[in-house]
């Protein structure tokens, strides 16, 4: 009886299995890497109608974030400045700069400047700026070192996993309430004696932290978390409501 | 298996019924639409170039390309659009609340308006105002949809042709010359209880001394006003204090429904149904009515009775109350009335129990008559309340400025038939749709004629309307009216509290308010801000003190109310004459009297 199948077909099932394994793994890995916010969102740097340099305004000129984003502490939504805010300085400063033409046109015509939206969350996520910045979360935690960006880019993935990183361990990110808009703040900037005098120590810590040369982020965060009674929610409906 | 649906054949015998209004109208467009196999755009794909086949091929290709190409995978670019100039008080993403009021036939309702970015989105009762305490009703909730209703009147029109504001102003200037002393001028307005409108009307009357001012509302109760006037006085109105009543008898009075009563009544009533402490007592509600109403549904004892029997039951109750209290005032009313024997057909036992309850709670009972009941029922009810010493306790008298020059639509109709009206301003009302039929008798044709016919006799009709409706069709000019959320005004609540009405948004369709039109008639420039309303406040209105104080003995308002009971007795002679003149003067006669 003749062989129905040629000889090479003996290895075919194994080859098929190995091939499909490699393809499936490759697809999974590719999706994992390329189709997540970490890849698709971070670095998004659209061209704005006016190339507003945050580094010049914040780092060189020392303006506070809240001069323009004025309602970040009271509203869920952090506003972008209206034309009037820009013009209050730029009527005197750089008043002939061609880059500011859209702002001047807007001031003349009343048509608002259309800023491209970068840090955009999906519609099914509720985020309240005031709840975060009033409780020790800095602008830099989500928006990165905007004070050194000449063109604003998305610095963090803003995925759900990333949100939960902080909601599970807020002590890794909390900082004193007067340093929220200081985007260059480091835990080393804290004077331990002053800090402990102001905020105390977490319960159960026997060591005298005020004697330490410097405090770690974790120590600062734990103190503040207890002091402000911060109970971050991991419940779905905290954000998806 | 594919099922072929066969339309049922048109019946050959018997009557054919139309299945849609289009079929009834049977226009050529409808015929064409009906006889076409596919909707109109699909039928155009029949040509050689654009056959359906090639269309599907192209669409399939483009969908595939869109899927393979990266362009469709990109996130759409969205924009953050701030204001150009800072708007005061506005915080993006936060609500802003304003207080205003909604003018209503029964008296304005204080409101709290939620606005977002300068747009009102929600109306609620003002929780800080005693007339509302945060409560609102269906009409308040619906008013926000009324504001954004796309069917609103949006244009100035003369005989159906769109015109500009300048055209209208020119017309009005010419018209002012024709008006002269106002011999042919009439205004038909709705009841809004606006002191500022009254003040401007006074100015108009100075300018045009012979003009007429007619207040018309299809649901306005002339009978109740007339009965109050002859019973208590001209500038008074009765305000029931339902929360003080232990026993309430409602004769065809649907006071818990928002159309007839107001939210304050519902709140006052339910406040006595809430028992939270052992000392709290509940009120008891007797209702006599001829249909199902909300009030009837809340009744402890409900009697259903034909409408024709309600005056009889009022009489029977009054007789029993008069016997129990021996009250002279009520006796004098009853003496003028005669009820034919055997006319009354209701449960006497029910009436006895209700009267016993009312008499035993003298001073804490309350009898209410529906606004559509005739004058004789209103008088009997006032008499019963007076005899039971309820006036001043559960029924208060409040000042109400009634202008003696107010006319009714009947008087206006009479003038229109005689051809004396040359210029008619209709502010808001829609009389072509809802005025009573046979309003005036035409002596020339010896017929009773309706309002639409009357309106054709007036050459210059200017209509301020919220919609382009039946009345606009028969008016020369139609002006779009602004909503109460778009204009400055003021109004009095049902108890006489002064309420300012402030705009939440600029007129969406360039509408005029009543005050705008009235000032324009006088030839004065348009006032955009609150100046007209503020002017009123500086003039100093002799407003009654409506807010009650905690100590009733120290309240001059209460003592004035107590005097109301005596007033009812004092007016006995006048009332006797009026009642004797005709046992049940009809509403129309009351108007014309």
CSV table of N, CA, C and O in Angstrom, one decimal, chain B residues 9 31 44 52 91 121 169 182 242 274 286 292 306 308 312 320 346 358 374 398 425 437 516 561:
chain,number,residue,atom,x,y,z
B,9,UNK,N,-56.1,44.7,-0.2
B,9,UNK,CA,-56.8,45.6,-1.2
B,9,UNK,C,-57.7,46.5,-0.5
B,9,UNK,O,-58.3,46.3,0.6
B,31,UNK,N,-48.6,61.5,-3.4
B,31,UNK,CA,-48.9,60.5,-4.5
B,31,UNK,C,-47.5,60.0,-5.0
B,31,UNK,O,-47.3,58.8,-5.1
B,44,UNK,N,-32.3,57.5,-7.4
B,44,UNK,CA,-31.4,58.2,-8.3
B,44,UNK,C,-30.1,57.4,-8.6
B,44,UNK,O,-29.3,57.9,-9.4
B,52,UNK,N,-26.4,50.8,-8.6
B,52,UNK,CA,-26.2,50.5,-7.2
B,52,UNK,C,-25.0,49.5,-7.1
B,52,UNK,O,-24.4,49.6,-6.0
B,91,UNK,N,-17.1,79.6,36.6
B,91,UNK,CA,-16.0,78.6,36.7
B,91,UNK,C,-16.3,77.5,35.8
B,91,UNK,O,-17.3,76.9,35.9
B,121,UNK,N,-30.3,75.6,32.6
B,121,UNK,CA,-30.6,74.2,32.3
B,121,UNK,C,-31.6,73.6,33.2
B,121,UNK,O,-32.1,72.5,32.9
B,169,UNK,N,-40.6,99.6,14.0
B,169,UNK,CA,-40.6,100.9,14.7
B,169,UNK,C,-41.2,102.0,13.9
B,169,UNK,O,-41.9,102.9,14.5
B,182,UNK,N,-56.3,107.8,22.4
B,182,UNK,CA,-56.5,106.4,22.7
B,182,UNK,C,-57.9,106.0,22.6
B,182,UNK,O,-58.3,104.9,23.1
B,242,UNK,N,-53.8,76.8,54.6
B,242,UNK,CA,-54.3,75.4,54.7
B,242,UNK,C,-53.6,74.7,55.9
B,242,UNK,O,-54.1,73.9,56.5
B,274,UNK,N,-47.9,65.1,58.0
B,274,UNK,CA,-46.7,64.5,58.4
B,274,UNK,C,-46.6,64.4,60.0
B,274,UNK,O,-46.6,65.5,60.6
B,286,UNK,N,-62.4,66.8,53.5
B,286,UNK,CA,-63.7,66.4,52.8
B,286,UNK,C,-63.7,67.0,51.4
B,286,UNK,O,-63.4,68.2,51.3
B,292,UNK,N,-62.7,63.1,38.9
B,292,UNK,CA,-61.5,62.7,39.7
B,292,UNK,C,-60.4,63.7,39.6
B,292,UNK,O,-60.0,64.2,38.6
B,306,UNK,N,-72.9,65.3,40.9
B,306,UNK,CA,-72.9,66.0,39.6
B,306,UNK,C,-72.6,67.5,39.8
B,306,UNK,O,-72.9,68.0,40.9
B,308,UNK,N,-74.1,69.9,38.8
B,308,UNK,CA,-75.3,70.7,39.0
B,308,UNK,C,-75.7,70.7,40.5
B,308,UNK,O,-76.5,71.5,41.0
B,312,UNK,N,-76.2,73.2,45.4
B,312,UNK,CA,-77.2,72.7,46.3
B,312,UNK,C,-76.6,72.2,47.6
B,312,UNK,O,-77.1,72.5,48.7
B,320,UNK,N,-77.0,74.3,57.5
B,320,UNK,CA,-76.7,73.6,58.7
B,320,UNK,C,-75.8,74.4,59.6
B,320,UNK,O,-75.9,74.4,60.8
B,346,UNK,N,-78.4,64.1,47.6
B,346,UNK,CA,-77.1,63.6,48.1
B,346,UNK,C,-77.3,63.1,49.5
B,346,UNK,O,-78.4,63.2,50.1
B,358,UNK,N,-66.8,70.5,61.0
B,358,UNK,CA,-66.4,71.9,60.8
B,358,UNK,C,-66.8,72.8,61.9
B,358,UNK,O,-66.1,73.6,62.4
B,374,UNK,N,-70.0,79.2,40.5
B,374,UNK,CA,-70.7,80.5,40.3
B,374,UNK,C,-70.6,81.4,41.6
B,374,UNK,O,-70.3,80.9,42.6
B,398,UNK,N,-55.7,89.6,52.2
B,398,UNK,CA,-54.5,90.3,51.8
B,398,UNK,C,-54.8,91.4,50.8
B,398,UNK,O,-55.8,91.3,50.1
B,425,UNK,N,-53.6,95.8,20.9
B,425,UNK,CA,-52.4,95.1,21.2
B,425,UNK,C,-52.7,93.8,22.0
B,425,UNK,O,-53.4,93.9,23.0
B,437,UNK,N,-67.0,81.1,23.0
B,437,UNK,CA,-67.7,81.4,21.7
B,437,UNK,C,-68.8,82.4,22.0
B,437,UNK,O,-69.2,82.6,23.1
B,516,UNK,N,-41.0,95.8,27.1
B,516,UNK,CA,-40.4,96.4,25.9
B,516,UNK,C,-41.4,97.0,25.0
B,516,UNK,O,-41.3,98.1,24.5
B,561,UNK,N,-56.7,91.2,59.3
B,561,UNK,CA,-57.5,90.0,58.9
B,561,UNK,C,-58.7,89.7,59.7
B,561,UNK,O,-59.7,89.4,59.3
